[in-house]
Amino acid sequence: AMPLTLLAPRSKRVLVVGGDGFCGWPLALRLSAQGYEVLIADNLSRRRIDAELGVDSLTPIKPMAARLAAWEEVTRADGGAPRKIHFELCDVNTEYDRFKGVMERFRPSTVVHLGEQRAAPYSMKDERTRRYTVTNNLGATHAVLNAIVETDRDTHLVHLGTMGVYGYGAVENVMLPEGYVDIKMKDMHGKWQDKSILHPAYPGSVYHMTKTQDALFFQFYAKNYGLSITDLHQGIVWGLHTDETRRHPDLINRLDYDGDYGTVLNRFVMQSACGHPLTVYGTGEQTRAFIHIQNSMECMQLAVENPPKRGDAVRIFNQMTECHRLLDLVALLKRVFPGTEASFVDNPRKELRANDLRVTNQKFLDLGLKPRLLEGDSVREIHEAVTLFKSRFDPRHVLPKSFW
Ligand code: NAD
Ligand code: USQ
């Protein structure tokens, strides 16, 4: 393997697993812009799955080499030394030795792990995709943990998890806490003792189930090896550009709109811009948690910069800023973009027809996060970007193709 020429001290080196994806690519750019030396490890499986499904990002994303060259170009134009991001084509699940070798050569202070199959519909398509999602996601997480144990146990792991681990409406009329619930258990003398335990897991798809299982790996590896681990329970990410991706056309982020990978708010904005009726599943009375992509970047950087001490319990943050009922999203889009229509589609998923959701995100607020909330102007920005690439929109990819 080629030796890496390292420029930054270890404390400023971050390895981003899944750094070619929707959240990972803008994260790599953000950290690089903030003075970190970044190495991306990605097997480009997300691009391969697009080809398998015959779909494509609405935005014309560039190959990794062109992305990295564009970043060097724009940062060179800033005056200082150009910022170089390292890239290793590597499947962290099936190519463990290769990944461990990368860890040995790069010696990051932090690994941000976003390298999983993240679409609930894709994970529920058929036996092949159910099995792939479990093998890939659990294998990738376990490989990252082992590579940390074997190379340097001081390495902080930041994992991207999901709000979906709590279930939606599984427990009614509560404020969802950040990962742990305070309970009382009777001791052997019949006296009540206060305890804090992991929130019970209520996954709604095989994909979400893998995230609930990741959580047990983290609990065990934190306890047994004293690893420093942060698990981010992220809501649905919306938006397209970040401060860095908007700097050059070749840095553009992906925008998924197909029935498997497109997430609800970005799909609605895109559908409205392309003159397609909004596809509301079921009653539209489902409530979900959301976060803007720029806030997602800020949260991940805050997590990188505030590691738990080795030996502490896994630190869990709710990475979301607001909750919305789908019908309220529809109403917002109708108001901002007159002419937008909605159509009710039989729900392809097994989920509650209506649910309430209240979530605390106090830990990120305490670290200084400034929520960028959903309003007319922020959706107008995506709407304009989408309008630019309207000719790439294929209405055949919109309706759901996975059912459970
Ligand atoms: P994405 O699919 O765009 O990116 C994931 C990246 O990981 C892809 O580039 C893929 O090629 C890579 N990858 C997958 N398996 C790999 C493996 N075995 N080895 C190496 N690379 C691998 O997804 P995203 O939207 O950027 O999501 C990133 C993370 O954030 C995921 O773990 C997801 O569960 C979580 N998340 C996403 C959202 C959202 O709305 N997009 C919301 C909450 C949580
Ligand atoms: N929905 C519609 N119409 C659509 C698409 C979705 O009504 O066109 C509904 C779904 O039925 C569901 C809700 O919108 O009730 C959210 O669906 P989604 O596809 O936007 O989100 P989800 O499947 O939960 O998955 C996404 C990401 C996943 C992440 C998760 C965060 O793909 O990686 O973990 O959001 S969360 O939802 O908070 O668990």
Short mmCIF file of C-alpha atoms and ligand atoms in Angstrom, two decimals:
data_model
loop_
_atom_site.label_atom_id
_atom_site.label_comp_id
_atom_site.label_asym_id
_atom_site.label_seq_id
_atom_site.Cartn_x
_atom_site.Cartn_y
_atom_site.Cartn_z
CA ALA A 1 0.00 0.00 0.00
CA MET A 2 1.13 3.54 -0.78
CA PRO A 3 2.34 5.43 2.30
CA LEU A 4 0.28 8.54 3.04
CA THR A 5 1.92 11.94 3.25
CA LEU A 6 0.40 13.33 6.44
CA LEU A 7 0.39 17.05 7.12
CA ALA A 8 -1.77 17.57 10.20
CA PRO A 9 -1.09 16.36 13.77
CA ARG A 10 -3.07 13.33 14.86
CA SER A 11 -5.61 15.44 16.77
CA LYS A 12 -6.63 17.01 13.45
CA ARG A 13 -6.98 13.81 11.41
CA VAL A 14 -10.48 12.43 10.78
CA LEU A 15 -11.39 9.32 8.80
CA VAL A 16 -14.84 9.49 7.19
CA VAL A 17 -16.29 6.06 6.38
CA GLY A 18 -19.01 6.55 3.77
CA GLY A 19 -17.54 9.89 2.64
CA ASP A 20 -18.98 9.64 -0.88
CA GLY A 21 -22.58 9.77 0.36
CA PHE A 22 -25.22 12.44 0.87
CA CYS A 23 -24.08 13.30 4.42
CA GLY A 24 -20.49 12.00 4.21
CA TRP A 25 -19.29 14.02 1.21
CA PRO A 26 -20.29 17.43 2.58
CA LEU A 27 -18.90 16.36 5.97
CA ALA A 28 -15.49 15.58 4.43
CA LEU A 29 -15.49 19.04 2.78
CA ARG A 30 -16.63 20.79 5.95
CA LEU A 31 -13.94 19.18 8.11
CA SER A 32 -11.29 19.90 5.48
CA ALA A 33 -12.40 23.55 5.33
CA GLN A 34 -12.17 23.69 9.13
CA GLY A 35 -8.53 22.64 9.07
CA TYR A 36 -8.84 18.89 9.52
CA GLU A 37 -6.89 16.40 7.42
CA VAL A 38 -9.56 14.07 6.05
CA LEU A 39 -9.40 10.57 4.62
CA ILE A 40 -12.50 9.12 2.98
CA ALA A 41 -13.00 5.34 2.94
CA ASP A 42 -15.93 4.33 0.74
CA ASN A 43 -16.68 1.34 -1.49
CA LEU A 44 -18.94 3.43 -3.76
CA SER A 45 -21.74 0.91 -3.12
CA ARG A 46 -24.32 3.69 -3.14
CA ARG A 47 -23.48 4.53 -6.75
CA ARG A 48 -23.62 0.82 -7.59
CA ILE A 49 -27.10 0.49 -6.05
CA ASP A 50 -28.30 3.43 -8.18
CA ALA A 51 -27.15 1.49 -11.24
CA GLU A 52 -28.80 -1.70 -9.93
CA LEU A 53 -32.13 0.14 -9.46
CA GLY A 54 -31.76 2.03 -12.73
CA VAL A 55 -32.10 5.38 -10.95
CA ASP A 56 -29.83 8.38 -10.50
CA SER A 57 -29.30 11.41 -8.29
CA LEU A 58 -31.28 14.38 -9.63
CA THR A 59 -28.06 16.39 -9.43
CA PRO A 60 -25.19 15.26 -11.72
CA ILE A 61 -22.67 14.08 -9.10
CA LYS A 62 -19.06 13.71 -10.25
CA PRO A 63 -16.71 10.74 -9.83
CA MET A 64 -14.63 10.88 -6.65
CA ALA A 65 -11.43 11.91 -8.48
CA ALA A 66 -13.17 14.94 -10.02
CA ARG A 67 -14.71 15.87 -6.66
CA LEU A 68 -11.31 15.82 -4.96
CA ALA A 69 -9.63 17.76 -7.78
CA ALA A 70 -12.33 20.46 -7.61
CA TRP A 71 -11.81 20.84 -3.86
CA GLU A 72 -8.05 21.30 -4.37
CA GLU A 73 -8.81 23.86 -7.07
CA VAL A 74 -11.22 25.99 -5.02
CA THR A 75 -9.03 25.88 -1.93
CA ARG A 76 -5.94 26.78 -3.97
CA ALA A 77 -7.85 29.80 -5.28
CA ASP A 78 -8.39 30.87 -1.64
CA GLY A 79 -4.70 31.70 -1.47
CA GLY A 80 -3.22 29.28 1.08
CA ALA A 81 -2.04 25.74 0.42
CA PRO A 82 -4.65 23.64 -1.47
CA ARG A 83 -6.63 21.29 0.77
CA LYS A 84 -6.12 17.68 -0.18
CA ILE A 85 -8.59 14.98 0.91
CA HIS A 86 -7.29 11.39 0.82
CA PHE A 87 -9.47 8.65 -0.66
CA GLU A 88 -9.34 4.87 -0.23
CA LEU A 89 -11.70 2.69 -2.23
CA CYS A 90 -12.49 0.16 0.46
CA ASP A 91 -15.37 -1.98 1.69
CA VAL A 92 -14.97 -1.79 5.45
CA ASN A 93 -17.09 -4.92 5.91
CA THR A 94 -15.55 -7.33 3.37
CA GLU A 95 -12.02 -5.86 3.16
CA TYR A 96 -11.14 -5.73 6.83
CA ASP A 97 -7.36 -6.05 6.41
CA ARG A 98 -7.32 -3.26 3.89
CA PHE A 99 -9.34 -1.03 6.20
CA LYS A 100 -7.15 -1.82 9.19
CA GLY A 101 -4.12 -0.97 7.05
CA VAL A 102 -5.65 2.41 6.25
CA MET A 103 -6.24 3.00 9.97
CA GLU A 104 -2.60 2.10 10.68
CA ARG A 105 -1.24 4.45 8.05
CA PHE A 106 -3.61 7.38 8.72
CA ARG A 107 -3.89 7.11 12.52
CA PRO A 108 -6.97 9.29 12.87
CA SER A 109 -8.04 10.80 16.18
CA THR A 110 -11.67 10.28 15.13
CA VAL A 111 -13.53 7.96 12.79
CA VAL A 112 -16.95 9.18 11.64
CA HIS A 113 -18.85 6.11 10.47
CA LEU A 114 -21.58 6.77 7.89
CA GLY A 115 -20.87 3.67 5.78
CA GLU A 116 -24.12 1.73 5.93
CA GLN A 117 -27.04 0.87 3.62
CA ARG A 118 -29.44 3.56 4.79
CA ALA A 119 -32.74 3.19 2.94
CA ALA A 120 -35.61 1.50 4.79
CA PRO A 121 -37.48 0.68 1.54
CA TYR A 122 -34.38 -0.87 -0.08
CA SER A 123 -33.81 -2.94 3.07
CA MET A 124 -37.38 -4.31 2.77
CA LYS A 125 -37.40 -5.09 -0.96
CA ASP A 126 -36.65 -8.80 -0.92
CA GLU A 127 -34.60 -11.46 0.84
CA ARG A 128 -31.43 -10.41 -0.95
CA THR A 129 -31.65 -6.76 0.14
CA ARG A 130 -32.74 -7.68 3.67
CA ARG A 131 -29.72 -9.95 4.03
CA TYR A 132 -27.37 -7.50 2.35
CA THR A 133 -28.46 -4.70 4.68
CA VAL A 134 -27.87 -6.80 7.80
CA THR A 135 -24.54 -8.22 6.62
CA ASN A 136 -23.23 -4.90 5.36
CA ASN A 137 -24.34 -2.68 8.22
CA LEU A 138 -23.52 -4.92 11.15
CA GLY A 139 -20.30 -6.10 9.48
CA ALA A 140 -19.18 -2.54 8.74
CA THR A 141 -19.85 -1.33 12.28
CA HIS A 142 -18.15 -4.32 13.83
CA ALA A 143 -15.14 -3.94 11.53
CA VAL A 144 -14.71 -0.27 12.44
CA LEU A 145 -14.83 -1.15 16.16
CA ASN A 146 -12.26 -3.90 15.73
CA ALA A 147 -9.92 -1.75 13.69
CA ILE A 148 -10.00 0.81 16.52
CA VAL A 149 -9.34 -1.87 19.17
CA GLU A 150 -6.40 -3.24 17.18
CA THR A 151 -4.78 0.02 16.04
CA ASP A 152 -5.34 2.66 18.74
CA ARG A 153 -7.97 2.53 21.47
CA ASP A 154 -7.82 6.29 21.98
CA THR A 155 -9.56 6.79 18.64
CA HIS A 156 -13.00 8.39 19.07
CA LEU A 157 -15.81 6.76 17.07
CA VAL A 158 -18.72 8.95 15.94
CA HIS A 159 -21.52 6.87 14.43
CA LEU A 160 -24.49 8.06 12.43
CA GLY A 161 -27.58 6.35 13.78
CA THR A 162 -31.25 7.16 13.46
CA MET A 163 -34.25 8.55 15.36
CA GLY A 164 -36.05 5.47 14.07
CA VAL A 165 -34.50 3.33 16.82
CA TYR A 166 -37.04 4.77 19.29
CA GLY A 167 -40.01 3.76 17.15
CA TYR A 168 -42.70 6.26 16.17
CA GLY A 169 -45.49 6.35 18.69
CA ALA A 170 -44.23 3.14 20.31
CA VAL A 171 -44.50 4.93 23.65
CA GLU A 172 -47.18 7.62 23.68
CA ASN A 173 -47.17 11.07 25.26
CA VAL A 174 -43.49 11.22 26.14
CA MET A 175 -40.57 13.49 25.39
CA LEU A 176 -37.99 11.21 23.76
CA PRO A 177 -34.75 11.40 25.76
CA GLU A 178 -31.25 11.17 24.29
CA GLY A 179 -30.65 7.45 24.14
CA TYR A 180 -31.18 6.50 27.78
CA VAL A 181 -34.27 6.31 29.94
CA ASP A 182 -34.34 6.72 33.70
CA ILE A 183 -36.21 3.88 35.32
CA LYS A 184 -36.76 2.39 38.75
CA MET A 185 -36.03 -1.29 39.45
CA LYS A 186 -36.64 -3.18 42.67
CA ASP A 187 -33.52 -4.49 44.38
CA MET A 188 -33.46 -7.82 46.30
CA HIS A 189 -34.82 -6.08 49.40
CA GLY A 190 -37.81 -4.77 47.48
CA LYS A 191 -36.42 -1.22 47.55
CA TRP A 192 -36.65 0.95 44.41
CA GLN A 193 -33.31 1.81 42.79
CA ASP A 194 -32.79 4.49 40.12
CA LYS A 195 -31.25 3.17 36.89
CA SER A 196 -30.44 4.57 33.47
CA ILE A 197 -30.79 2.07 30.62
CA LEU A 198 -30.71 2.18 26.82
CA HIS A 199 -34.11 3.18 25.43
CA PRO A 200 -35.91 0.05 24.21
CA ALA A 201 -35.54 -0.58 20.47
CA TYR A 202 -38.62 -0.42 18.22
CA PRO A 203 -37.33 -0.60 14.64
CA GLY A 204 -39.79 -0.29 11.75
CA SER A 205 -37.64 -1.83 8.99
CA VAL A 206 -34.65 -4.15 8.61
CA TYR A 207 -32.52 -1.04 8.03
CA HIS A 208 -33.68 0.57 11.28
CA MET A 209 -33.18 -2.79 13.02
CA THR A 210 -29.48 -2.77 12.06
CA LYS A 211 -29.11 0.59 13.83
CA THR A 212 -30.67 -0.79 17.01
CA GLN A 213 -28.17 -3.65 16.87
CA ASP A 214 -25.24 -1.30 16.25
CA ALA A 215 -26.17 0.26 19.61
CA LEU A 216 -25.45 -3.02 21.44
CA PHE A 217 -22.06 -3.32 19.73
CA PHE A 218 -21.24 0.18 20.97
CA GLN A 219 -22.39 -0.54 24.50
CA PHE A 220 -20.23 -3.68 24.63
CA TYR A 221 -17.10 -2.18 23.04
CA ALA A 222 -17.32 0.91 25.27
CA LYS A 223 -17.60 -1.28 28.36
CA ASN A 224 -15.12 -4.00 27.45
CA TYR A 225 -12.37 -2.00 25.70
CA GLY A 226 -13.13 1.42 27.15
CA LEU A 227 -13.62 2.93 23.69
CA SER A 228 -14.82 6.52 23.34
CA ILE A 229 -18.04 6.33 21.31
CA THR A 230 -20.69 8.87 20.26
CA ASP A 231 -23.90 7.66 18.59
CA LEU A 232 -25.93 10.31 16.76
CA HIS A 233 -29.63 9.54 16.46
CA GLN A 234 -30.32 11.61 13.38
CA GLY A 235 -33.71 12.61 12.00
CA ILE A 236 -34.56 12.91 8.30
CA VAL A 237 -32.01 15.14 6.58
CA TRP A 238 -33.32 17.69 4.10
CA GLY A 239 -31.63 20.20 1.81
CA LEU A 240 -28.93 19.82 -0.82
CA HIS A 241 -26.12 22.37 -0.66
CA THR A 242 -23.79 23.16 2.22
CA ASP A 243 -21.37 26.09 2.51
CA GLU A 244 -18.71 23.96 0.80
CA THR A 245 -20.63 21.97 -1.85
CA ARG A 246 -21.98 25.19 -3.36
CA ARG A 247 -18.45 26.40 -4.13
CA HIS A 248 -17.96 24.50 -7.42
CA PRO A 249 -20.29 22.57 -9.75
CA ASP A 250 -18.10 19.46 -9.42
CA LEU A 251 -18.58 19.50 -5.62
CA ILE A 252 -22.35 19.18 -5.92
CA ASN A 253 -24.07 16.85 -3.48
CA ARG A 254 -26.34 13.97 -4.45
CA LEU A 255 -30.13 14.39 -4.35
CA ASP A 256 -32.06 11.15 -4.22
CA TYR A 257 -35.70 11.28 -5.29
CA ASP A 258 -36.54 7.69 -6.19
CA GLY A 259 -39.03 5.63 -4.20
CA ASP A 260 -36.30 3.70 -2.38
CA TYR A 261 -33.65 6.31 -1.45
CA GLY A 262 -35.51 9.62 -1.68
CA THR A 263 -36.52 10.90 1.76
CA VAL A 264 -39.85 12.55 2.28
CA LEU A 265 -39.15 16.27 2.50
CA ASN A 266 -36.60 16.37 -0.32
CA ARG A 267 -38.97 14.26 -2.40
CA PHE A 268 -41.85 16.65 -1.77
CA VAL A 269 -39.77 19.71 -2.72
CA MET A 270 -38.46 17.96 -5.81
CA GLN A 271 -41.94 16.74 -6.78
CA SER A 272 -43.34 20.24 -6.41
CA ALA A 273 -40.53 21.68 -8.56
CA CYS A 274 -41.06 19.05 -11.26
CA GLY A 275 -44.85 19.40 -11.33
CA HIS A 276 -45.51 15.94 -9.83
CA PRO A 277 -48.24 15.56 -7.18
CA LEU A 278 -46.74 15.06 -3.70
CA THR A 279 -46.83 11.36 -2.81
CA VAL A 280 -48.37 11.26 0.66
CA TYR A 281 -48.29 7.70 2.03
CA GLY A 282 -51.38 6.64 3.97
CA THR A 283 -53.11 9.41 5.89
CA GLY A 284 -50.15 11.81 6.04
CA GLU A 285 -50.69 12.00 9.79
CA GLN A 286 -47.29 10.43 10.50
CA THR A 287 -44.96 12.76 12.42
CA ARG A 288 -41.18 12.59 11.96
CA ALA A 289 -38.04 14.41 13.10
CA PHE A 290 -36.07 16.58 10.65
CA ILE A 291 -32.74 18.39 10.36
CA HIS A 292 -31.28 20.62 7.64
CA ILE A 293 -28.10 19.30 6.01
CA GLN A 294 -26.04 22.33 7.09
CA ASN A 295 -27.08 21.72 10.72
CA SER A 296 -26.24 18.03 10.27
CA MET A 297 -22.67 19.06 9.34
CA GLU A 298 -22.43 21.39 12.36
CA CYS A 299 -23.68 18.65 14.69
CA MET A 300 -21.16 16.12 13.39
CA GLN A 301 -18.32 18.61 13.87
CA LEU A 302 -19.53 19.34 17.42
CA ALA A 303 -19.57 15.60 18.09
CA VAL A 304 -16.04 15.19 16.71
CA GLU A 305 -14.81 18.00 18.94
CA ASN A 306 -16.50 16.81 22.15
CA PRO A 307 -15.54 13.16 22.64
CA PRO A 308 -16.65 11.28 25.74
CA LYS A 309 -13.83 10.19 28.02
CA ARG A 310 -12.56 6.64 27.58
CA GLY A 311 -14.42 4.40 30.00
CA ASP A 312 -17.58 6.54 29.92
CA ALA A 313 -20.84 5.10 28.65
CA VAL A 314 -21.67 5.58 24.95
CA ARG A 315 -22.70 9.21 24.44
CA ILE A 316 -25.96 9.55 22.55
CA PHE A 317 -27.28 12.77 20.98
CA ASN A 318 -30.56 13.33 19.17
CA GLN A 319 -29.43 14.99 15.96
CA MET A 320 -32.65 16.70 14.87
CA THR A 321 -34.07 20.19 15.19
CA GLU A 322 -37.85 19.93 14.71
CA CYS A 323 -40.76 17.52 14.25
CA HIS A 324 -43.42 17.81 11.54
CA ARG A 325 -46.53 15.98 10.53
CA LEU A 326 -46.39 15.10 6.81
CA LEU A 327 -49.66 16.95 6.14
CA ASP A 328 -48.07 20.10 7.58
CA LEU A 329 -45.18 19.73 5.11
CA VAL A 330 -47.74 19.45 2.31
CA ALA A 331 -49.49 22.60 3.55
CA LEU A 332 -46.18 24.51 3.69
CA LEU A 333 -45.25 23.54 0.13
CA LYS A 334 -48.72 24.44 -1.16
CA ARG A 335 -48.39 27.86 0.44
CA VAL A 336 -44.88 28.57 -0.84
CA PHE A 337 -45.39 27.08 -4.31
CA PRO A 338 -48.95 27.69 -5.46
CA GLY A 339 -50.10 25.02 -7.88
CA THR A 340 -48.55 22.19 -5.82
CA GLU A 341 -50.91 19.24 -5.57
CA ALA A 342 -50.89 16.23 -3.27
CA SER A 343 -52.04 12.69 -3.96
CA PHE A 344 -52.65 10.06 -1.32
CA VAL A 345 -50.88 6.79 -2.07
CA ASP A 346 -51.69 3.50 -0.29
CA ASN A 347 -48.99 3.28 2.36
CA PRO A 348 -46.32 0.83 1.08
CA ARG A 349 -44.93 0.57 4.63
CA LYS A 350 -46.11 -0.98 7.85
CA GLU A 351 -46.23 1.97 10.24
CA LEU A 352 -48.77 3.74 12.46
CA ARG A 353 -51.27 5.71 10.38
CA ALA A 354 -50.89 8.63 12.80
CA ASN A 355 -48.43 9.37 15.59
CA ASP A 356 -47.28 12.13 17.86
CA LEU A 357 -43.60 12.84 18.36
CA ARG A 358 -41.78 15.00 20.85
CA VAL A 359 -37.99 14.88 21.07
CA THR A 360 -35.34 16.66 23.10
CA ASN A 361 -32.14 17.85 21.42
CA GLN A 362 -30.85 19.74 24.44
CA LYS A 363 -27.31 18.34 24.25
CA PHE A 364 -26.57 19.90 20.85
CA LEU A 365 -28.29 23.14 21.87
CA ASP A 366 -26.03 23.23 24.93
CA LEU A 367 -22.99 22.83 22.65
CA GLY A 368 -24.12 25.88 20.68
CA LEU A 369 -26.13 24.47 17.76
CA LYS A 370 -28.26 27.14 16.04
CA PRO A 371 -31.22 25.31 14.49
CA ARG A 372 -31.96 26.17 10.90
CA LEU A 373 -35.68 25.60 10.83
CA LEU A 374 -37.93 24.80 7.92
CA GLU A 375 -39.55 27.84 6.38
CA GLY A 376 -40.41 29.27 2.97
CA ASP A 377 -36.97 30.61 2.07
CA SER A 378 -35.06 27.47 2.90
CA VAL A 379 -37.28 25.24 0.73
CA ARG A 380 -37.23 27.87 -2.03
CA GLU A 381 -33.45 27.39 -2.20
CA ILE A 382 -33.72 23.64 -2.86
CA HIS A 383 -36.61 24.25 -5.21
CA GLU A 384 -34.41 26.56 -7.34
CA ALA A 385 -31.54 24.08 -7.40
CA VAL A 386 -33.90 21.30 -8.39
CA THR A 387 -35.43 23.39 -11.15
CA LEU A 388 -31.94 23.64 -12.71
CA PHE A 389 -31.77 19.86 -13.13
CA LYS A 390 -35.42 19.23 -13.96
CA SER A 391 -34.49 17.62 -17.29
CA ARG A 392 -32.88 14.75 -15.34
CA PHE A 393 -36.14 14.01 -13.51
CA ASP A 394 -37.71 10.69 -14.50
CA PRO A 395 -41.32 10.34 -13.25
CA ARG A 396 -41.09 6.53 -13.54
CA HIS A 397 -38.84 6.44 -10.47
CA VAL A 398 -41.20 8.31 -8.16
CA LEU A 399 -43.76 5.76 -6.97
CA PRO A 400 -42.76 3.27 -4.25
CA LYS A 401 -41.27 -0.02 -5.40
CA SER A 402 -40.77 -1.74 -2.01
CA PHE A 403 -43.66 -2.92 0.14
CA TRP A 404 -43.87 -4.41 3.61
P1 NAD B 1 -25.63 7.43 1.60
O1 NAD B 1 -26.13 6.12 1.17
O2 NAD B 1 -25.74 8.59 0.68
O3 NAD B 1 -24.09 7.29 2.02
C1 NAD B 1 -23.56 6.16 2.63
C2 NAD B 1 -22.17 5.92 2.05
O4 NAD B 1 -21.59 4.77 2.67
C3 NAD B 1 -22.22 5.64 0.56
O5 NAD B 1 -21.31 6.48 -0.13
C4 NAD B 1 -21.81 4.17 0.44
O6 NAD B 1 -21.11 3.89 -0.76
C5 NAD B 1 -20.97 3.98 1.69
N1 NAD B 1 -20.93 2.59 2.20
C6 NAD B 1 -21.98 1.77 2.48
N2 NAD B 1 -21.53 0.59 2.91
C7 NAD B 1 -20.17 0.65 2.92
C8 NAD B 1 -19.15 -0.28 3.24
N3 NAD B 1 -19.41 -1.53 3.64
N4 NAD B 1 -17.86 0.12 3.13
C9 NAD B 1 -17.56 1.39 2.70
N5 NAD B 1 -18.49 2.30 2.38
C10 NAD B 1 -19.79 1.93 2.49
O7 NAD B 1 -26.34 7.76 3.00
P2 NAD B 1 -26.44 9.14 3.80
O8 NAD B 1 -27.78 9.70 3.54
O9 NAD B 1 -25.24 9.95 3.57
O10 NAD B 1 -26.42 8.60 5.29
C11 NAD B 1 -25.20 8.45 6.00
C12 NAD B 1 -25.48 7.87 7.36
O11 NAD B 1 -26.37 8.72 8.07
C13 NAD B 1 -26.14 6.50 7.29
O12 NAD B 1 -25.57 5.64 8.24
C14 NAD B 1 -27.59 6.77 7.61
O13 NAD B 1 -28.15 5.68 8.28
C15 NAD B 1 -27.52 7.99 8.50
N6 NAD B 1 -28.72 8.83 8.40
C16 NAD B 1 -29.10 9.40 7.20
C17 NAD B 1 -30.25 10.18 7.15
C18 NAD B 1 -30.75 10.83 5.88
O14 NAD B 1 -31.84 11.42 5.89
N7 NAD B 1 -30.03 10.76 4.77
C19 NAD B 1 -31.00 10.39 8.31
C20 NAD B 1 -30.59 9.81 9.51
C21 NAD B 1 -29.45 9.03 9.53
N1 USQ B 2 -43.29 9.13 3.09
C1 USQ B 2 -44.35 9.68 2.35
N2 USQ B 2 -44.16 9.92 1.03
C2 USQ B 2 -42.97 9.68 0.41
C3 USQ B 2 -41.89 9.16 1.16
C4 USQ B 2 -42.10 8.89 2.50
O1 USQ B 2 -45.44 9.92 2.87
O2 USQ B 2 -42.88 9.95 -0.78
C5 USQ B 2 -43.47 8.89 4.54
C6 USQ B 2 -43.12 7.50 5.02
O3 USQ B 2 -44.22 6.64 4.92
C7 USQ B 2 -42.69 7.78 6.46
C8 USQ B 2 -42.06 9.16 6.40
O4 USQ B 2 -42.56 9.76 5.20
O5 USQ B 2 -43.83 7.87 7.28
C9 USQ B 2 -40.55 9.18 6.38
O6 USQ B 2 -40.05 8.41 5.31
P1 USQ B 2 -38.56 8.66 4.74
O7 USQ B 2 -38.31 7.75 3.60
O8 USQ B 2 -38.36 10.11 4.52
O9 USQ B 2 -37.64 8.30 6.01
P2 USQ B 2 -37.15 6.91 6.62
O10 USQ B 2 -37.60 5.74 5.86
O11 USQ B 2 -37.47 6.92 8.07
O12 USQ B 2 -35.56 6.97 6.44
C10 USQ B 2 -34.80 8.18 6.37
C11 USQ B 2 -33.38 7.81 5.93
C12 USQ B 2 -32.75 6.93 7.00
C13 USQ B 2 -32.80 7.63 8.34
C14 USQ B 2 -34.22 8.06 8.70
C15 USQ B 2 -34.25 8.96 9.90
O13 USQ B 2 -33.41 7.14 4.68
O14 USQ B 2 -31.41 6.66 6.65
O15 USQ B 2 -32.33 6.78 9.33
O16 USQ B 2 -34.76 8.84 7.62
S1 USQ B 2 -35.67 8.71 10.88
O17 USQ B 2 -36.86 8.75 10.00
O18 USQ B 2 -35.73 9.78 11.85
O19 USQ B 2 -35.56 7.41 11.49
#
